[in-house]
């Protein structure tokens, strides 16, 4: 298989994986529904930056070394699971406060839009992806199975660029579509339900990752 065919296959597999629901998708939906298009696009930039780092670490073999070292990989799992639990509890706590004090929750939501929201949004997107041990394993598998060691430097750079660009395109498209005026009104009306669903998703995935880490210690 020549390099062009490898890159096309890599792009196809990666894009299919991007479209499957997970923490990244939930993060985009939750934040776009609360804070609108600009924050959703910033989250998308943070998520794709995390994928860029994963791609570089995988293609250079660093991620493989981490996976092969049980202690290091367990640390990554514990950090990633704990961060997802943090996001999950935060979403569920916001839902609880909104139901208990509707007026106060509304004021708090408005304040969060002003206080360094874009910087926090990028950081949240980046950390969600970079600390996800499932992403680490996925990119190791993707690179090791599709990108041969004999591939040219240009080909490897192209592979990393494609993975980053597709992630940025997909997450940005999601944020853009979810923030159209008509859909934004519906999302705002359903914000409490979205918080609840996203909180449960983050919490369940976080618990599953922590359970895996603890069971392998």
mmCIF file with all atom_site columns, C-alpha atoms in Angstrom:
data_model
loop_
_atom_site.group_PDB
_atom_site.id
_atom_site.type_symbol
_atom_site.label_atom_id
_atom_site.label_alt_id
_atom_site.label_comp_id
_atom_site.label_asym_id
_atom_site.label_entity_id
_atom_site.label_seq_id
_atom_site.pdbx_PDB_ins_code
_atom_site.Cartn_x
_atom_site.Cartn_y
_atom_site.Cartn_z
_atom_site.occupancy
_atom_site.B_iso_or_equiv
_atom_site.pdbx_formal_charge
_atom_site.auth_seq_id
_atom_site.auth_comp_id
_atom_site.auth_asym_id
_atom_site.auth_atom_id
_atom_site.pdbx_PDB_model_num
ATOM 1   C CA . UNK A 1 1   ? 0.000   0.000  0.000  1.00 0.00 ? 1   UNK A CA 1
ATOM 2   C CA . UNK A 1 2   ? 1.473   3.377  -1.005 1.00 0.00 ? 2   UNK A CA 1
ATOM 3   C CA . UNK A 1 3   ? 1.536   6.414  1.285  1.00 0.00 ? 3   UNK A CA 1
ATOM 4   C CA . UNK A 1 4   ? -1.517  8.061  -0.276 1.00 0.00 ? 4   UNK A CA 1
ATOM 5   C CA . UNK A 1 5   ? -3.604  4.928  0.316  1.00 0.00 ? 5   UNK A CA 1
ATOM 6   C CA . UNK A 1 6   ? -2.324  4.722  3.895  1.00 0.00 ? 6   UNK A CA 1
ATOM 7   C CA . UNK A 1 7   ? -3.284  8.338  4.577  1.00 0.00 ? 7   UNK A CA 1
ATOM 8   C CA . UNK A 1 8   ? -6.766  7.875  3.062  1.00 0.00 ? 8   UNK A CA 1
ATOM 9   C CA . UNK A 1 9   ? -7.346  4.761  5.181  1.00 0.00 ? 9   UNK A CA 1
ATOM 10  C CA . UNK A 1 10  ? -6.049  6.558  8.278  1.00 0.00 ? 10  UNK A CA 1
ATOM 11  C CA . UNK A 1 11  ? -8.357  9.526  7.649  1.00 0.00 ? 11  UNK A CA 1
ATOM 12  C CA . UNK A 1 12  ? -11.388 7.263  7.118  1.00 0.00 ? 12  UNK A CA 1
ATOM 13  C CA . UNK A 1 13  ? -10.866 5.226  10.289 1.00 0.00 ? 13  UNK A CA 1
ATOM 14  C CA . UNK A 1 14  ? -10.166 8.340  12.350 1.00 0.00 ? 14  UNK A CA 1
ATOM 15  C CA . UNK A 1 15  ? -13.217 10.220 11.062 1.00 0.00 ? 15  UNK A CA 1
ATOM 16  C CA . UNK A 1 16  ? -15.519 7.276  11.806 1.00 0.00 ? 16  UNK A CA 1
ATOM 17  C CA . UNK A 1 17  ? -14.071 7.145  15.346 1.00 0.00 ? 17  UNK A CA 1
ATOM 18  C CA . UNK A 1 18  ? -14.619 10.897 15.776 1.00 0.00 ? 18  UNK A CA 1
ATOM 19  C CA . UNK A 1 19  ? -18.320 10.552 14.942 1.00 0.00 ? 19  UNK A CA 1
ATOM 20  C CA . UNK A 1 20  ? -18.924 7.953  17.663 1.00 0.00 ? 20  UNK A CA 1
ATOM 21  C CA . UNK A 1 21  ? -20.453 9.528  20.805 1.00 0.00 ? 21  UNK A CA 1
ATOM 22  C CA . UNK A 1 22  ? -18.154 9.903  23.803 1.00 0.00 ? 22  UNK A CA 1
ATOM 23  C CA . UNK A 1 23  ? -16.756 12.457 26.285 1.00 0.00 ? 23  UNK A CA 1
ATOM 24  C CA . UNK A 1 24  ? -15.651 14.796 23.453 1.00 0.00 ? 24  UNK A CA 1
ATOM 25  C CA . UNK A 1 25  ? -19.130 14.897 21.915 1.00 0.00 ? 25  UNK A CA 1
ATOM 26  C CA . UNK A 1 26  ? -20.783 15.376 25.312 1.00 0.00 ? 26  UNK A CA 1
ATOM 27  C CA . UNK A 1 27  ? -18.418 18.243 26.154 1.00 0.00 ? 27  UNK A CA 1
ATOM 28  C CA . UNK A 1 28  ? -19.219 20.059 22.896 1.00 0.00 ? 28  UNK A CA 1
ATOM 29  C CA . UNK A 1 29  ? -22.985 19.643 23.363 1.00 0.00 ? 29  UNK A CA 1
ATOM 30  C CA . UNK A 1 30  ? -22.982 20.709 27.011 1.00 0.00 ? 30  UNK A CA 1
ATOM 31  C CA . UNK A 1 31  ? -20.848 23.826 26.594 1.00 0.00 ? 31  UNK A CA 1
ATOM 32  C CA . UNK A 1 32  ? -22.384 24.967 23.318 1.00 0.00 ? 32  UNK A CA 1
ATOM 33  C CA . UNK A 1 33  ? -25.867 24.719 24.837 1.00 0.00 ? 33  UNK A CA 1
ATOM 34  C CA . UNK A 1 34  ? -24.817 26.903 27.767 1.00 0.00 ? 34  UNK A CA 1
ATOM 35  C CA . UNK A 1 35  ? -22.339 29.359 26.270 1.00 0.00 ? 35  UNK A CA 1
ATOM 36  C CA . UNK A 1 36  ? -22.979 29.480 22.546 1.00 0.00 ? 36  UNK A CA 1
ATOM 37  C CA . UNK A 1 37  ? -20.918 29.207 19.378 1.00 0.00 ? 37  UNK A CA 1
ATOM 38  C CA . UNK A 1 38  ? -17.701 30.952 20.438 1.00 0.00 ? 38  UNK A CA 1
ATOM 39  C CA . UNK A 1 39  ? -17.213 28.712 23.460 1.00 0.00 ? 39  UNK A CA 1
ATOM 40  C CA . UNK A 1 40  ? -18.158 25.615 21.456 1.00 0.00 ? 40  UNK A CA 1
ATOM 41  C CA . UNK A 1 41  ? -15.522 26.452 18.836 1.00 0.00 ? 41  UNK A CA 1
ATOM 42  C CA . UNK A 1 42  ? -12.933 27.060 21.567 1.00 0.00 ? 42  UNK A CA 1
ATOM 43  C CA . UNK A 1 43  ? -13.754 23.667 23.101 1.00 0.00 ? 43  UNK A CA 1
ATOM 44  C CA . UNK A 1 44  ? -13.304 22.189 19.600 1.00 0.00 ? 44  UNK A CA 1
ATOM 45  C CA . UNK A 1 45  ? -9.864  23.813 19.327 1.00 0.00 ? 45  UNK A CA 1
ATOM 46  C CA . UNK A 1 46  ? -8.875  22.382 22.721 1.00 0.00 ? 46  UNK A CA 1
ATOM 47  C CA . UNK A 1 47  ? -10.082 18.874 21.835 1.00 0.00 ? 47  UNK A CA 1
ATOM 48  C CA . UNK A 1 48  ? -8.237  18.895 18.520 1.00 0.00 ? 48  UNK A CA 1
ATOM 49  C CA . UNK A 1 49  ? -5.072  20.182 20.234 1.00 0.00 ? 49  UNK A CA 1
ATOM 50  C CA . UNK A 1 50  ? -5.288  17.160 22.546 1.00 0.00 ? 50  UNK A CA 1
ATOM 51  C CA . UNK A 1 51  ? -5.574  14.886 19.514 1.00 0.00 ? 51  UNK A CA 1
ATOM 52  C CA . UNK A 1 52  ? -2.559  16.614 17.952 1.00 0.00 ? 52  UNK A CA 1
ATOM 53  C CA . UNK A 1 53  ? -0.472  15.823 21.041 1.00 0.00 ? 53  UNK A CA 1
ATOM 54  C CA . UNK A 1 54  ? -1.722  12.213 21.115 1.00 0.00 ? 54  UNK A CA 1
ATOM 55  C CA . UNK A 1 55  ? -0.839  11.832 17.436 1.00 0.00 ? 55  UNK A CA 1
ATOM 56  C CA . UNK A 1 56  ? 2.695   13.176 17.909 1.00 0.00 ? 56  UNK A CA 1
ATOM 57  C CA . UNK A 1 57  ? 3.299   11.018 20.993 1.00 0.00 ? 57  UNK A CA 1
ATOM 58  C CA . UNK A 1 58  ? 1.991   7.925  19.190 1.00 0.00 ? 58  UNK A CA 1
ATOM 59  C CA . UNK A 1 59  ? 3.935   8.377  15.970 1.00 0.00 ? 59  UNK A CA 1
ATOM 60  C CA . UNK A 1 60  ? 7.166   8.969  17.918 1.00 0.00 ? 60  UNK A CA 1
ATOM 61  C CA . UNK A 1 61  ? 6.584   5.875  20.068 1.00 0.00 ? 61  UNK A CA 1
ATOM 62  C CA . UNK A 1 62  ? 6.318   7.711  23.402 1.00 0.00 ? 62  UNK A CA 1
ATOM 63  C CA . UNK A 1 63  ? 2.707   6.665  23.978 1.00 0.00 ? 63  UNK A CA 1
ATOM 64  C CA . UNK A 1 64  ? 3.642   3.038  23.279 1.00 0.00 ? 64  UNK A CA 1
ATOM 65  C CA . UNK A 1 65  ? 6.306   3.193  25.993 1.00 0.00 ? 65  UNK A CA 1
ATOM 66  C CA . UNK A 1 66  ? 3.741   4.606  28.434 1.00 0.00 ? 66  UNK A CA 1
ATOM 67  C CA . UNK A 1 67  ? 1.246   1.850  27.621 1.00 0.00 ? 67  UNK A CA 1
ATOM 68  C CA . UNK A 1 68  ? 3.898   -0.838 28.055 1.00 0.00 ? 68  UNK A CA 1
ATOM 69  C CA . UNK A 1 69  ? 4.840   0.509  31.495 1.00 0.00 ? 69  UNK A CA 1
ATOM 70  C CA . UNK A 1 70  ? 1.980   -0.639 33.813 1.00 0.00 ? 70  UNK A CA 1
ATOM 71  C CA . UNK A 1 71  ? 2.613   1.969  36.525 1.00 0.00 ? 71  UNK A CA 1
ATOM 72  C CA . UNK A 1 72  ? 2.750   4.900  34.107 1.00 0.00 ? 72  UNK A CA 1
ATOM 73  C CA . UNK A 1 73  ? -0.350  3.721  32.261 1.00 0.00 ? 73  UNK A CA 1
ATOM 74  C CA . UNK A 1 74  ? -2.233  3.293  35.549 1.00 0.00 ? 74  UNK A CA 1
ATOM 75  C CA . UNK A 1 75  ? -1.304  6.869  36.486 1.00 0.00 ? 75  UNK A CA 1
ATOM 76  C CA . UNK A 1 76  ? -2.710  8.077  33.143 1.00 0.00 ? 76  UNK A CA 1
ATOM 77  C CA . UNK A 1 77  ? -5.894  6.074  33.737 1.00 0.00 ? 77  UNK A CA 1
ATOM 78  C CA . UNK A 1 78  ? -6.329  7.447  37.267 1.00 0.00 ? 78  UNK A CA 1
ATOM 79  C CA . UNK A 1 79  ? -5.759  11.041 36.115 1.00 0.00 ? 79  UNK A CA 1
ATOM 80  C CA . UNK A 1 80  ? -8.105  10.640 33.154 1.00 0.00 ? 80  UNK A CA 1
ATOM 81  C CA . UNK A 1 81  ? -10.839 8.885  35.122 1.00 0.00 ? 81  UNK A CA 1
ATOM 82  C CA . UNK A 1 82  ? -10.609 11.437 37.935 1.00 0.00 ? 82  UNK A CA 1
ATOM 83  C CA . UNK A 1 83  ? -10.890 14.355 35.507 1.00 0.00 ? 83  UNK A CA 1
ATOM 84  C CA . UNK A 1 84  ? -13.980 12.876 33.853 1.00 0.00 ? 84  UNK A CA 1
ATOM 85  C CA . UNK A 1 85  ? -15.502 12.323 37.296 1.00 0.00 ? 85  UNK A CA 1
ATOM 86  C CA . UNK A 1 86  ? -14.749 15.961 38.089 1.00 0.00 ? 86  UNK A CA 1
ATOM 87  C CA . UNK A 1 87  ? -16.598 17.047 34.930 1.00 0.00 ? 87  UNK A CA 1
ATOM 88  C CA . UNK A 1 88  ? -19.459 14.671 35.708 1.00 0.00 ? 88  UNK A CA 1
ATOM 89  C CA . UNK A 1 89  ? -19.923 15.829 39.292 1.00 0.00 ? 89  UNK A CA 1
ATOM 90  C CA . UNK A 1 90  ? -19.658 19.449 38.128 1.00 0.00 ? 90  UNK A CA 1
ATOM 91  C CA . UNK A 1 91  ? -22.464 18.950 35.597 1.00 0.00 ? 91  UNK A CA 1
ATOM 92  C CA . UNK A 1 92  ? -24.678 17.116 38.101 1.00 0.00 ? 92  UNK A CA 1
ATOM 93  C CA . UNK A 1 93  ? -23.976 19.723 40.773 1.00 0.00 ? 93  UNK A CA 1
ATOM 94  C CA . UNK A 1 94  ? -24.981 22.478 38.323 1.00 0.00 ? 94  UNK A CA 1
ATOM 95  C CA . UNK A 1 95  ? -28.186 20.583 37.570 1.00 0.00 ? 95  UNK A CA 1
ATOM 96  C CA . UNK A 1 96  ? -28.953 20.233 41.291 1.00 0.00 ? 96  UNK A CA 1
ATOM 97  C CA . UNK A 1 97  ? -28.335 23.934 41.952 1.00 0.00 ? 97  UNK A CA 1
ATOM 98  C CA . UNK A 1 98  ? -30.439 24.936 38.951 1.00 0.00 ? 98  UNK A CA 1
ATOM 99  C CA . UNK A 1 99  ? -33.388 22.931 40.254 1.00 0.00 ? 99  UNK A CA 1
ATOM 100 C CA . UNK A 1 100 ? -32.949 24.171 43.807 1.00 0.00 ? 100 UNK A CA 1
ATOM 101 C CA . UNK A 1 101 ? -32.233 27.841 43.039 1.00 0.00 ? 101 UNK A CA 1
ATOM 102 C CA . UNK A 1 102 ? -33.306 28.637 39.443 1.00 0.00 ? 102 UNK A CA 1
ATOM 103 C CA . UNK A 1 103 ? -32.575 32.381 39.682 1.00 0.00 ? 103 UNK A CA 1
ATOM 104 C CA . UNK A 1 104 ? -29.177 31.939 41.306 1.00 0.00 ? 104 UNK A CA 1
ATOM 105 C CA . UNK A 1 105 ? -28.159 29.282 38.774 1.00 0.00 ? 105 UNK A CA 1
ATOM 106 C CA . UNK A 1 106 ? -29.060 31.643 35.938 1.00 0.00 ? 106 UNK A CA 1
ATOM 107 C CA . UNK A 1 107 ? -26.898 34.432 37.400 1.00 0.00 ? 107 UNK A CA 1
ATOM 108 C CA . UNK A 1 108 ? -24.033 31.992 37.951 1.00 0.00 ? 108 UNK A CA 1
ATOM 109 C CA . UNK A 1 109 ? -24.261 30.816 34.345 1.00 0.00 ? 109 UNK A CA 1
ATOM 110 C CA . UNK A 1 110 ? -24.073 34.406 33.073 1.00 0.00 ? 110 UNK A CA 1
ATOM 111 C CA . UNK A 1 111 ? -21.089 35.152 35.268 1.00 0.00 ? 111 UNK A CA 1
ATOM 112 C CA . UNK A 1 112 ? -19.218 32.096 33.982 1.00 0.00 ? 112 UNK A CA 1
ATOM 113 C CA . UNK A 1 113 ? -19.524 33.453 30.444 1.00 0.00 ? 113 UNK A CA 1
ATOM 114 C CA . UNK A 1 114 ? -17.537 36.540 31.373 1.00 0.00 ? 114 UNK A CA 1
ATOM 115 C CA . UNK A 1 115 ? -14.837 35.106 33.643 1.00 0.00 ? 115 UNK A CA 1
ATOM 116 C CA . UNK A 1 116 ? -12.052 33.842 31.352 1.00 0.00 ? 116 UNK A CA 1
ATOM 117 C CA . UNK A 1 117 ? -14.545 31.537 29.699 1.00 0.00 ? 117 UNK A CA 1
ATOM 118 C CA . UNK A 1 118 ? -12.613 31.011 26.452 1.00 0.00 ? 118 UNK A CA 1
ATOM 119 C CA . UNK A 1 119 ? -9.353  30.171 28.203 1.00 0.00 ? 119 UNK A CA 1
ATOM 120 C CA . UNK A 1 120 ? -11.182 27.751 30.484 1.00 0.00 ? 120 UNK A CA 1
ATOM 121 C CA . UNK A 1 121 ? -13.050 26.255 27.505 1.00 0.00 ? 121 UNK A CA 1
ATOM 122 C CA . UNK A 1 122 ? -9.834  25.524 25.595 1.00 0.00 ? 122 UNK A CA 1
ATOM 123 C CA . UNK A 1 123 ? -8.226  24.035 28.695 1.00 0.00 ? 123 UNK A CA 1
ATOM 124 C CA . UNK A 1 124 ? -11.288 21.861 29.393 1.00 0.00 ? 124 UNK A CA 1
ATOM 125 C CA . UNK A 1 125 ? -11.305 20.529 25.830 1.00 0.00 ? 125 UNK A CA 1
ATOM 126 C CA . UNK A 1 126 ? -7.561  19.869 25.840 1.00 0.00 ? 126 UNK A CA 1
ATOM 127 C CA . UNK A 1 127 ? -7.522  18.147 29.240 1.00 0.00 ? 127 UNK A CA 1
ATOM 128 C CA . UNK A 1 128 ? -10.557 15.987 28.412 1.00 0.00 ? 128 UNK A CA 1
ATOM 129 C CA . UNK A 1 129 ? -8.739  14.555 25.408 1.00 0.00 ? 129 UNK A CA 1
ATOM 130 C CA . UNK A 1 130 ? -5.132  14.433 26.591 1.00 0.00 ? 130 UNK A CA 1
ATOM 131 C CA . UNK A 1 131 ? -6.063  12.664 29.851 1.00 0.00 ? 131 UNK A CA 1
ATOM 132 C CA . UNK A 1 132 ? -8.306  10.104 28.143 1.00 0.00 ? 132 UNK A CA 1
ATOM 133 C CA . UNK A 1 133 ? -6.447  6.741  28.317 1.00 0.00 ? 133 UNK A CA 1
ATOM 134 C CA . UNK A 1 134 ? -8.815  5.297  25.704 1.00 0.00 ? 134 UNK A CA 1
ATOM 135 C CA . UNK A 1 135 ? -7.596  7.971  23.269 1.00 0.00 ? 135 UNK A CA 1
ATOM 136 C CA . UNK A 1 136 ? -3.995  7.041  24.062 1.00 0.00 ? 136 UNK A CA 1
ATOM 137 C CA . UNK A 1 137 ? -4.662  3.361  23.290 1.00 0.00 ? 137 UNK A CA 1
ATOM 138 C CA . UNK A 1 138 ? -6.674  4.232  20.168 1.00 0.00 ? 138 UNK A CA 1
ATOM 139 C CA . UNK A 1 139 ? -3.907  6.321  18.620 1.00 0.00 ? 139 UNK A CA 1
ATOM 140 C CA . UNK A 1 140 ? -1.248  3.739  19.450 1.00 0.00 ? 140 UNK A CA 1
ATOM 141 C CA . UNK A 1 141 ? -3.363  1.087  17.695 1.00 0.00 ? 141 UNK A CA 1
ATOM 142 C CA . UNK A 1 142 ? -4.128  3.397  14.765 1.00 0.00 ? 142 UNK A CA 1
ATOM 143 C CA . UNK A 1 143 ? -0.520  4.434  14.183 1.00 0.00 ? 143 UNK A CA 1
ATOM 144 C CA . UNK A 1 144 ? 1.028   1.000  14.735 1.00 0.00 ? 144 UNK A CA 1
ATOM 145 C CA . UNK A 1 145 ? -1.424  -0.784 12.430 1.00 0.00 ? 145 UNK A CA 1
ATOM 146 C CA . UNK A 1 146 ? -1.640  1.785  9.610  1.00 0.00 ? 146 UNK A CA 1
ATOM 147 C CA . UNK A 1 147 ? 1.576   3.829  9.658  1.00 0.00 ? 147 UNK A CA 1
ATOM 148 C CA . UNK A 1 148 ? 4.642   1.674  8.894  1.00 0.00 ? 148 UNK A CA 1
ATOM 149 C CA . UNK A 1 149 ? 8.007   2.530  10.454 1.00 0.00 ? 149 UNK A CA 1
ATOM 150 C CA . UNK A 1 150 ? 9.431   2.848  6.926  1.00 0.00 ? 150 UNK A CA 1
ATOM 151 C CA . UNK A 1 151 ? 7.040   5.678  6.032  1.00 0.00 ? 151 UNK A CA 1
ATOM 152 C CA . UNK A 1 152 ? 8.754   8.912  4.988  1.00 0.00 ? 152 UNK A CA 1
ATOM 153 C CA . UNK A 1 153 ? 9.002   11.882 7.348  1.00 0.00 ? 153 UNK A CA 1
ATOM 154 C CA . UNK A 1 154 ? 6.698   13.811 5.030  1.00 0.00 ? 154 UNK A CA 1
ATOM 155 C CA . UNK A 1 155 ? 4.158   10.999 5.183  1.00 0.00 ? 155 UNK A CA 1
ATOM 156 C CA . UNK A 1 156 ? 4.247   10.887 8.974  1.00 0.00 ? 156 UNK A CA 1
ATOM 157 C CA . UNK A 1 157 ? 3.887   14.663 9.227  1.00 0.00 ? 157 UNK A CA 1
ATOM 158 C CA . UNK A 1 158 ? 0.932   14.441 6.830  1.00 0.00 ? 158 UNK A CA 1
ATOM 159 C CA . UNK A 1 159 ? -0.640  11.711 8.983  1.00 0.00 ? 159 UNK A CA 1
ATOM 160 C CA . UNK A 1 160 ? -0.402  13.862 12.107 1.00 0.00 ? 160 UNK A CA 1
ATOM 161 C CA . UNK A 1 161 ? -1.794  16.894 10.249 1.00 0.00 ? 161 UNK A CA 1
ATOM 162 C CA . UNK A 1 162 ? -4.732  14.881 8.885  1.00 0.00 ? 162 UNK A CA 1
ATOM 163 C CA . UNK A 1 163 ? -5.651  13.556 12.345 1.00 0.00 ? 163 UNK A CA 1
ATOM 164 C CA . UNK A 1 164 ? -5.535  17.074 13.826 1.00 0.00 ? 164 UNK A CA 1
ATOM 165 C CA . UNK A 1 165 ? -7.377  18.737 10.939 1.00 0.00 ? 165 UNK A CA 1
ATOM 166 C CA . UNK A 1 166 ? -10.214 16.187 10.824 1.00 0.00 ? 166 UNK A CA 1
ATOM 167 C CA . UNK A 1 167 ? -10.710 16.536 14.587 1.00 0.00 ? 167 UNK A CA 1
ATOM 168 C CA . UNK A 1 168 ? -10.796 20.338 14.362 1.00 0.00 ? 168 UNK A CA 1
ATOM 169 C CA . UNK A 1 169 ? -13.175 20.200 11.386 1.00 0.00 ? 169 UNK A CA 1
ATOM 170 C CA . UNK A 1 170 ? -15.595 17.717 12.990 1.00 0.00 ? 170 UNK A CA 1
ATOM 171 C CA . UNK A 1 171 ? -15.749 19.298 16.442 1.00 0.00 ? 171 UNK A CA 1
ATOM 172 C CA . UNK A 1 172 ? -16.014 22.814 14.974 1.00 0.00 ? 172 UNK A CA 1
ATOM 173 C CA . UNK A 1 173 ? -18.805 21.646 12.655 1.00 0.00 ? 173 UNK A CA 1
ATOM 174 C CA . UNK A 1 174 ? -20.664 20.191 15.647 1.00 0.00 ? 174 UNK A CA 1
ATOM 175 C CA . UNK A 1 175 ? -20.269 23.429 17.612 1.00 0.00 ? 175 UNK A CA 1
ATOM 176 C CA . UNK A 1 176 ? -21.407 25.470 14.597 1.00 0.00 ? 176 UNK A CA 1
ATOM 177 C CA . UNK A 1 177 ? -24.483 23.346 13.901 1.00 0.00 ? 177 UNK A CA 1
ATOM 178 C CA . UNK A 1 178 ? -25.490 23.194 17.568 1.00 0.00 ? 178 UNK A CA 1
ATOM 179 C CA . UNK A 1 179 ? -25.257 26.985 17.885 1.00 0.00 ? 179 UNK A CA 1
ATOM 180 C CA . UNK A 1 180 ? -27.603 27.967 15.056 1.00 0.00 ? 180 UNK A CA 1
ATOM 181 C CA . UNK A 1 181 ? -30.307 30.278 16.412 1.00 0.00 ? 181 UNK A CA 1
ATOM 182 C CA . UNK A 1 182 ? -33.160 27.815 16.081 1.00 0.00 ? 182 UNK A CA 1
ATOM 183 C CA . UNK A 1 183 ? -31.267 24.909 17.631 1.00 0.00 ? 183 UNK A CA 1
ATOM 184 C CA . UNK A 1 184 ? -29.673 27.118 20.280 1.00 0.00 ? 184 UNK A CA 1
ATOM 185 C CA . UNK A 1 185 ? -33.116 28.095 21.591 1.00 0.00 ? 185 UNK A CA 1
ATOM 186 C CA . UNK A 1 186 ? -34.052 24.418 21.866 1.00 0.00 ? 186 UNK A CA 1
ATOM 187 C CA . UNK A 1 187 ? -30.750 23.581 23.576 1.00 0.00 ? 187 UNK A CA 1
ATOM 188 C CA . UNK A 1 188 ? -31.139 26.403 26.082 1.00 0.00 ? 188 UNK A CA 1
ATOM 189 C CA . UNK A 1 189 ? -34.639 25.178 26.893 1.00 0.00 ? 189 UNK A CA 1
ATOM 190 C CA . UNK A 1 190 ? -33.258 21.667 27.434 1.00 0.00 ? 190 UNK A CA 1
ATOM 191 C CA . UNK A 1 191 ? -30.023 22.747 29.168 1.00 0.00 ? 191 UNK A CA 1
ATOM 192 C CA . UNK A 1 192 ? -30.923 21.022 32.455 1.00 0.00 ? 192 UNK A CA 1
ATOM 193 C CA . UNK A 1 193 ? -31.560 17.701 30.710 1.00 0.00 ? 193 UNK A CA 1
ATOM 194 C CA . UNK A 1 194 ? -28.323 18.055 28.722 1.00 0.00 ? 194 UNK A CA 1
ATOM 195 C CA . UNK A 1 195 ? -26.401 18.706 31.946 1.00 0.00 ? 195 UNK A CA 1
ATOM 196 C CA . UNK A 1 196 ? -27.918 15.603 33.482 1.00 0.00 ? 196 UNK A CA 1
ATOM 197 C CA . UNK A 1 197 ? -27.146 13.344 30.513 1.00 0.00 ? 197 UNK A CA 1
ATOM 198 C CA . UNK A 1 198 ? -23.590 14.698 30.111 1.00 0.00 ? 198 UNK A CA 1
ATOM 199 C CA . UNK A 1 199 ? -22.999 14.429 33.854 1.00 0.00 ? 199 UNK A CA 1
ATOM 200 C CA . UNK A 1 200 ? -24.026 10.766 33.809 1.00 0.00 ? 200 UNK A CA 1
ATOM 201 C CA . UNK A 1 201 ? -21.883 10.068 30.698 1.00 0.00 ? 201 UNK A CA 1
ATOM 202 C CA . UNK A 1 202 ? -18.772 11.683 32.228 1.00 0.00 ? 202 UNK A CA 1
ATOM 203 C CA . UNK A 1 203 ? -19.328 9.940  35.568 1.00 0.00 ? 203 UNK A CA 1
ATOM 204 C CA . UNK A 1 204 ? -19.898 6.465  34.108 1.00 0.00 ? 204 UNK A CA 1
ATOM 205 C CA . UNK A 1 205 ? -16.879 6.652  31.782 1.00 0.00 ? 205 UNK A CA 1
ATOM 206 C CA . UNK A 1 206 ? -14.732 8.079  34.594 1.00 0.00 ? 206 UNK A CA 1
ATOM 207 C CA . UNK A 1 207 ? -15.768 5.273  36.951 1.00 0.00 ? 207 UNK A CA 1
ATOM 208 C CA . UNK A 1 208 ? -15.104 2.623  34.274 1.00 0.00 ? 208 UNK A CA 1
ATOM 209 C CA . UNK A 1 209 ? -11.594 3.998  33.649 1.00 0.00 ? 209 UNK A CA 1
ATOM 210 C CA . UNK A 1 210 ? -10.809 4.186  37.373 1.00 0.00 ? 210 UNK A CA 1
ATOM 211 C CA . UNK A 1 211 ? -12.092 0.631  37.876 1.00 0.00 ? 211 UNK A CA 1
ATOM 212 C CA . UNK A 1 212 ? -9.806  -0.606 35.105 1.00 0.00 ? 212 UNK A CA 1
ATOM 213 C CA . UNK A 1 213 ? -6.842  1.222  36.657 1.00 0.00 ? 213 UNK A CA 1
ATOM 214 C CA . UNK A 1 214 ? -7.506  -0.107 40.160 1.00 0.00 ? 214 UNK A CA 1
ATOM 215 C CA . UNK A 1 215 ? -8.103  -3.689 38.977 1.00 0.00 ? 215 UNK A CA 1
ATOM 216 C CA . UNK A 1 216 ? -4.703  -3.723 37.267 1.00 0.00 ? 216 UNK A CA 1
ATOM 217 C CA . UNK A 1 217 ? -2.736  -2.388 40.222 1.00 0.00 ? 217 UNK A CA 1
#
